[in-house]
Short mmCIF file of C-alpha atoms in Angstrom, two decimals:
data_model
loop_
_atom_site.label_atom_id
_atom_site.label_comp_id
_atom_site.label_asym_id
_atom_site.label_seq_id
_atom_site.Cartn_x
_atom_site.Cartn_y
_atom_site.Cartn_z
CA UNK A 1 2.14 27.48 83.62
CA UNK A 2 4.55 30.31 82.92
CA UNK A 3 7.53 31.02 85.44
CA UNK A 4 9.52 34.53 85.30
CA UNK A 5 12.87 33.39 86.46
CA UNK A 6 15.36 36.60 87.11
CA UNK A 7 18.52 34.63 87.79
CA UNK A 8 22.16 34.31 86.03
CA UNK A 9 23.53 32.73 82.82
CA UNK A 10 26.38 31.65 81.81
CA UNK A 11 27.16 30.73 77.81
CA UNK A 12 29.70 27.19 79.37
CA UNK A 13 27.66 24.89 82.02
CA UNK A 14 24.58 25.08 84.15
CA UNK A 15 23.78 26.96 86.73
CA UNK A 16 21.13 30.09 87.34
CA UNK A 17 19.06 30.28 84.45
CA UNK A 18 21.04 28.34 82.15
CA UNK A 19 20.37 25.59 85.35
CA UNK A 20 16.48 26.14 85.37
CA UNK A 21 15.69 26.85 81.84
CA UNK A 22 15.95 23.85 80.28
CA UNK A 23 14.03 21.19 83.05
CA UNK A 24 11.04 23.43 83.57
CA UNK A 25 10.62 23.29 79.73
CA UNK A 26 11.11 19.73 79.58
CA UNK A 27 7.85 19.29 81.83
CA UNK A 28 6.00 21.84 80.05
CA UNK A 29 6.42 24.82 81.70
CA UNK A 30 6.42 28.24 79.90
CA UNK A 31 9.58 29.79 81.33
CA UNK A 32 10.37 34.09 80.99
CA UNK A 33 14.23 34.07 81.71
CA UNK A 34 15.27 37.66 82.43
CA UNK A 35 19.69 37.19 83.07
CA UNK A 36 21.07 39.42 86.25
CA UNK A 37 24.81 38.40 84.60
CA UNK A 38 26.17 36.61 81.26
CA UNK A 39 28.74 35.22 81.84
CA UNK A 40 31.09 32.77 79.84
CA UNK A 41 30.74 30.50 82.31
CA UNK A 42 30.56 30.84 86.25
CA UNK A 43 32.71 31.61 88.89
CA UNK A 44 33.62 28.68 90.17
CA UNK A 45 36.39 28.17 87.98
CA UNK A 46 38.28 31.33 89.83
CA UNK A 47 38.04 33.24 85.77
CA UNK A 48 35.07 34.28 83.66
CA UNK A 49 34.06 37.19 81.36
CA UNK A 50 31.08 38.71 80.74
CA UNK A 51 29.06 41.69 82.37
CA UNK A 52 26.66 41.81 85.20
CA UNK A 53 23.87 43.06 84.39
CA UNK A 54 23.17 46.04 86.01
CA UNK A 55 19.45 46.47 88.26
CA UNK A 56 18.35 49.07 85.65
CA UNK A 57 18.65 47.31 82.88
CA UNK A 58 17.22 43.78 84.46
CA UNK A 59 14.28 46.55 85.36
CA UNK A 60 13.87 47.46 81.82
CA UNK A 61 13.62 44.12 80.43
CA UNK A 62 10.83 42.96 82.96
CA UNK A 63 9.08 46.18 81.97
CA UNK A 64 9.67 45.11 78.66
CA UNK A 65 7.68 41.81 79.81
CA UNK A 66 5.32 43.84 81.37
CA UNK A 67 4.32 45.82 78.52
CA UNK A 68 3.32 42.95 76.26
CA UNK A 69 0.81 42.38 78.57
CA UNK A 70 2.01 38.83 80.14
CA UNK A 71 2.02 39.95 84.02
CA UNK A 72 -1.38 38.68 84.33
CA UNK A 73 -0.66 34.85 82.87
CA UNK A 74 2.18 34.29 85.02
CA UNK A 75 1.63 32.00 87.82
CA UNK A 76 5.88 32.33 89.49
CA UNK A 77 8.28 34.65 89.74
CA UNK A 78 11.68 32.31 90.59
CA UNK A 79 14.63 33.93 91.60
CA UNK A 80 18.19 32.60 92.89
CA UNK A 81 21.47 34.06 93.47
CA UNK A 82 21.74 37.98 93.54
CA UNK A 83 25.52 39.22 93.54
CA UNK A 84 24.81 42.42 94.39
CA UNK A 85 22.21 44.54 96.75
CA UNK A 86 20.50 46.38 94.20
CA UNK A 87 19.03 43.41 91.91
CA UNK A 88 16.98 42.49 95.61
CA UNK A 89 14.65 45.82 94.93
CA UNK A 90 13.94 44.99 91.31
CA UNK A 91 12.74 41.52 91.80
CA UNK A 92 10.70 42.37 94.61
CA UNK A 93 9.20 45.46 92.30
CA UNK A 94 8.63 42.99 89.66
CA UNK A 95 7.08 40.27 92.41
CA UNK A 96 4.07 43.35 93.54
CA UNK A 97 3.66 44.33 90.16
CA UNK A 98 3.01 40.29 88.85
CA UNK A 99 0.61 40.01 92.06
CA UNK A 100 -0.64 43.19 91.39
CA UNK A 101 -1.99 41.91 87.65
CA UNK A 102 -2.13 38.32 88.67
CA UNK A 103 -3.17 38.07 92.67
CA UNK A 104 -2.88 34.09 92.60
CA UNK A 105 0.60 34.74 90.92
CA UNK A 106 3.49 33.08 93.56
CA UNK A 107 7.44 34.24 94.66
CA UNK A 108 9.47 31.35 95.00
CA UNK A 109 12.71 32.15 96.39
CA UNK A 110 16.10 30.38 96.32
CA UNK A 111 17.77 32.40 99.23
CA UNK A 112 21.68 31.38 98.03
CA UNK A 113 24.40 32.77 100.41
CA UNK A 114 26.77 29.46 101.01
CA UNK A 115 26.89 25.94 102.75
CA UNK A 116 28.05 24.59 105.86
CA UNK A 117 31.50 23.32 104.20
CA UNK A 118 32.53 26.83 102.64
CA UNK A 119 30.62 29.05 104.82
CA UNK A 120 28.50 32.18 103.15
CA UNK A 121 30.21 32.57 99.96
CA UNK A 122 28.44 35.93 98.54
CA UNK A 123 28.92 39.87 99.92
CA UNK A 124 28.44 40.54 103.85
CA UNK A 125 25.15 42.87 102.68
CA UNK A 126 23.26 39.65 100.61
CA UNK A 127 22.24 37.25 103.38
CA UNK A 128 21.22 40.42 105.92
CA UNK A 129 19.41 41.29 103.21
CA UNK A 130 17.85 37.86 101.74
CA UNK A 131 16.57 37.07 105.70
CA UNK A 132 15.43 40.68 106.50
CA UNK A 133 13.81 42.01 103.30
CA UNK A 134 13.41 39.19 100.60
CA UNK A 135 12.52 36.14 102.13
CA UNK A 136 9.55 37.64 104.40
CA UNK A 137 8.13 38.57 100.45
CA UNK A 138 8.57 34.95 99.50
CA UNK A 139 5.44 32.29 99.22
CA UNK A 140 7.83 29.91 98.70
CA UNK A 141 11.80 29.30 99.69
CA UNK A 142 14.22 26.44 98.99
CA UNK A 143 17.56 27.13 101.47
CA UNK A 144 19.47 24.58 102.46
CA UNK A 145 20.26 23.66 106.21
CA UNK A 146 23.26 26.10 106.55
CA UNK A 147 20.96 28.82 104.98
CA UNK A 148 17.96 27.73 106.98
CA UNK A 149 20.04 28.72 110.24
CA UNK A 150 21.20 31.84 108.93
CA UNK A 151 17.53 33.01 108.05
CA UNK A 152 16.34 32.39 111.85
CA UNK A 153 19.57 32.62 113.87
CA UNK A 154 19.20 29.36 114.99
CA UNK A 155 21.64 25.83 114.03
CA UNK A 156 19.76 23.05 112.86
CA UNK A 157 21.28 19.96 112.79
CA UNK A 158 18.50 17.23 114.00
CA UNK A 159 15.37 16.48 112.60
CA UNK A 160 13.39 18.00 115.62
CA UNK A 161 15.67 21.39 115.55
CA UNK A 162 15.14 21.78 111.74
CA UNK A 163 11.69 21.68 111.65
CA UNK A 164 11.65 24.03 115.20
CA UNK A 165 13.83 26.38 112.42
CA UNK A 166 11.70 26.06 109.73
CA UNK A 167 8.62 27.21 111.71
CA UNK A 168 10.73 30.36 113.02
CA UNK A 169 10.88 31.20 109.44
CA UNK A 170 7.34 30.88 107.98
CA UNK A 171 6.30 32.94 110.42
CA UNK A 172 7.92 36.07 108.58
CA UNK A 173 6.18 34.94 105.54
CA UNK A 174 7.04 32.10 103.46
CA UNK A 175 4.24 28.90 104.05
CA UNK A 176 5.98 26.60 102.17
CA UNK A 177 9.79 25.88 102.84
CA UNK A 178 11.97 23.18 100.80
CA UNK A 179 15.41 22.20 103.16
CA UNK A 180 18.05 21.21 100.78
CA UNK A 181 21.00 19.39 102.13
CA UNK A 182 20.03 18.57 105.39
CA UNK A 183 22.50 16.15 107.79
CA UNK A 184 21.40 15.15 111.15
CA UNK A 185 23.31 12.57 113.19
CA UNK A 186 20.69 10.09 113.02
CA UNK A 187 20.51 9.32 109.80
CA UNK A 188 21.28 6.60 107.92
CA UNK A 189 25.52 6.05 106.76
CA UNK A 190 26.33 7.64 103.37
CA UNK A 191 22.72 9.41 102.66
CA UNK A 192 21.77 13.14 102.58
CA UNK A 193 18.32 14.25 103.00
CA UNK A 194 15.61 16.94 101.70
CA UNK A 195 12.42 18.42 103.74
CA UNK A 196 9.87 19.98 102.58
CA UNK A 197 6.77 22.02 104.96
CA UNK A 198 3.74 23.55 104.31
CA UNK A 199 0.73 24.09 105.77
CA UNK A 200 -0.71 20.49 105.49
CA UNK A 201 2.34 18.84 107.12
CA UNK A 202 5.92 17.89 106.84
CA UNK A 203 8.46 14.98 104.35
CA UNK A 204 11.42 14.23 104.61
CA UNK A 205 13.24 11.77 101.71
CA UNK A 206 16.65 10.23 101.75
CA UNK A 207 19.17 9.80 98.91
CA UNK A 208 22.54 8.30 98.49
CA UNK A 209 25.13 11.03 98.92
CA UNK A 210 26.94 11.10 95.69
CA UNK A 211 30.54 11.95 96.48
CA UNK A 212 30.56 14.93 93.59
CA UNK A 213 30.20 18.72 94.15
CA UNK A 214 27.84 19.95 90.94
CA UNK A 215 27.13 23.68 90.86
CA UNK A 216 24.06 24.43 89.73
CA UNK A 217 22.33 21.36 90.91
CA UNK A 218 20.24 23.65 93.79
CA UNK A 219 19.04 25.86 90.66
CA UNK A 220 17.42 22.76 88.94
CA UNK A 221 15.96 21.31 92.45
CA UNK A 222 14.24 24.81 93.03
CA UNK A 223 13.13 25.32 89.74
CA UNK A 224 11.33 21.51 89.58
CA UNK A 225 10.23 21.79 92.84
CA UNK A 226 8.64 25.21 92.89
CA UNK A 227 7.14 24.02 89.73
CA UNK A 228 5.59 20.84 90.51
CA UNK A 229 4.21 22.49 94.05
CA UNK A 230 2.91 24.96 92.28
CA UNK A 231 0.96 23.01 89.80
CA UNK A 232 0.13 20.08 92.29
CA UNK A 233 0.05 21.74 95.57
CA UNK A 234 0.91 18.83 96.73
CA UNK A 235 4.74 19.20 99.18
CA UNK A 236 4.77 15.33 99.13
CA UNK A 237 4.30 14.54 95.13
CA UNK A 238 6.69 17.84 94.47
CA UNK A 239 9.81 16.80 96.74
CA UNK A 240 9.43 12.79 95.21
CA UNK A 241 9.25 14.06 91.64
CA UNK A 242 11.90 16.49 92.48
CA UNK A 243 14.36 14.27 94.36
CA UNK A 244 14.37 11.22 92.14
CA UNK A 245 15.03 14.15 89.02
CA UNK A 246 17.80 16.01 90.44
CA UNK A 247 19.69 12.22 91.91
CA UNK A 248 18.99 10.74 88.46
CA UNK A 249 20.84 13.94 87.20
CA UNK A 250 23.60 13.76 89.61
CA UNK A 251 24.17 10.47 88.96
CA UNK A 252 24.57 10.46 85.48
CA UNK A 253 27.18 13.71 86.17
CA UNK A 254 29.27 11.41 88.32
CA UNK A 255 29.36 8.81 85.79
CA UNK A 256 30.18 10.92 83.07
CA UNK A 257 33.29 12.40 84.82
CA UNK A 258 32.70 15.99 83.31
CA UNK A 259 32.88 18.80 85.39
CA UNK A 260 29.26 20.16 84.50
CA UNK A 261 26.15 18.96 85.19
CA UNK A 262 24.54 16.90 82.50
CA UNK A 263 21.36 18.82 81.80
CA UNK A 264 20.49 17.77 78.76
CA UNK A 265 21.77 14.23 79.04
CA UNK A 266 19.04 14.08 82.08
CA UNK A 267 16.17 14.96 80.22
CA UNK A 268 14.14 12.16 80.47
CA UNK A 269 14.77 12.00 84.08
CA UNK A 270 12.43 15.73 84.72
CA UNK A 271 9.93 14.38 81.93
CA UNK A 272 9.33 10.86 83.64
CA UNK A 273 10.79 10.80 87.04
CA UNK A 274 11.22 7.57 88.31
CA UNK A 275 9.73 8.17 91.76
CA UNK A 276 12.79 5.88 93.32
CA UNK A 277 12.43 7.06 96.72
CA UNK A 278 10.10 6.91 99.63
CA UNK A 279 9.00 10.61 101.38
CA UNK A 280 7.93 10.07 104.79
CA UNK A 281 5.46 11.92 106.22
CA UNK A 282 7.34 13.39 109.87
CA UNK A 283 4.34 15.98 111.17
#
């Protein structure tokens, strides 16, 4: 499998492509990382250097791609967060022209604009955008429940009102949704949960909710999931071998105290997943 991911990088940490990267090669999968910024290290911190990189120039280096004659072997394009309008019309260029050379070829979209305890944390335009223009050219998106409302206008908060939200939005496009971070009232004290749709049903699996905020950790659980859906096409098999990776690399991050998540520590964890948890089949 190869995956053209046009995210971020950063030289310090993990998140964007320097998030992705490294688990998709651990279970074997080809990966074409074109960077939208480089940055020492990301934002989060309140200081970082490095340059965005402008649309052109992200443009020339998938052309670049292109003209080596790889559009046709690539089975994904991934993308994440996009911190400014323009990037949105080169990876949706670079989407038709993959599909164009390779039509089974797939967009997987992580449609980042915040969460329900900060709110949308990227420029007014982005989510307008992301709901209006980019995720109706998606096969494939992985919001999480405050994005999910944005995308259909809607507030989802139980389990009935999240799948009602997740229908309003594969019906612009995307068949097969993955809900991050989803809380309803009814669930169980101190866990967090994950939902993923297609067209052959609906699962839902519970976790422990780790008391740690990890940036970066929604890059990895697109990046594994899109992966393992797209080589399975299986929703249930992809969100088990996706949740037990990303907890198992959360929890190591909380027990190490450090700041960053501990990619490489993890590695074992994307390679042999322990399958920990139960997904329940809800439709």
């Amino acid at each position: 499998m190869k995956i053209l991911s046009i995210q971020s990088a950063v030289a310090y940490g993990h998140v964007g492509n320097s998030a992705a990267v490294f688990p998709l090669q651990r279970i074997g999968v080809e990966v074409l990382p074109v960077y939208t910024v480089n940055f020492s290290n990301h934002t989060g911190y309140g200081a970082w250097r490095g340059p965005m990189i402008s649309p052109d120039e992200v443009s020339e280096v998938i052309t670049g791609i292109e003209e080596r004659g790889v559009f046709p072997q690539i089975d994904v394009v991934l993308s994440g967060y996009q911190g400014g309008e323009g990037i949105a019309d080169v990876i949706l260029d670079a989407v038709a022209r993959v599909k164009s050379a390779n039509p089974e070829a797939v967009y997987a979209c992580d449609p980042v604009m915040g969460n329900a305890k900060s709110g949308c944390f990227v420029a007014p335009a982005i989510p307008v955008l992301l709901r209006d223009r980019v995720v109706p050219a998606a096969d494939i998106i992985t919001p999480n429940q405050f994005e999910l409302g944005f995308l259909t206008e809607t507030e989802p908060d139980t389990l009935e009102s999240t799948l009602a939200s997740v229908e309003l939005v594969r019906a612009t496009g995307p068949r097969t949704v993955l809900v991050t971070s989803v809380e309803r009232p009814d669930r169980d004290d101190g866990t967090i949960e994950m939902l993923a749709v297609d067209d052959s049903g609906a699962w839902i699996v519970a976790t422990p909710k780790l008391p740690l905020k990890a940036n970066g950790s929604g890059d990895v659980t697109a990046a594994l999931f899109t992966a393992h859906y797209r080589r399975t096409g299986s929703a249930a098999d992809a969100l088990a071998r996706t949740t037990s990776s990303v907890f198992d690399l959360l929890s190591l991050t909380q027990e190490s105290g450090e700041r960053e998540l501990q990619l490489v520590e993890a590695q074992e964890t994307y390679a042999d997943p322990r399958m920990q948890f139960d997904v329940r089949q809800v439709r």
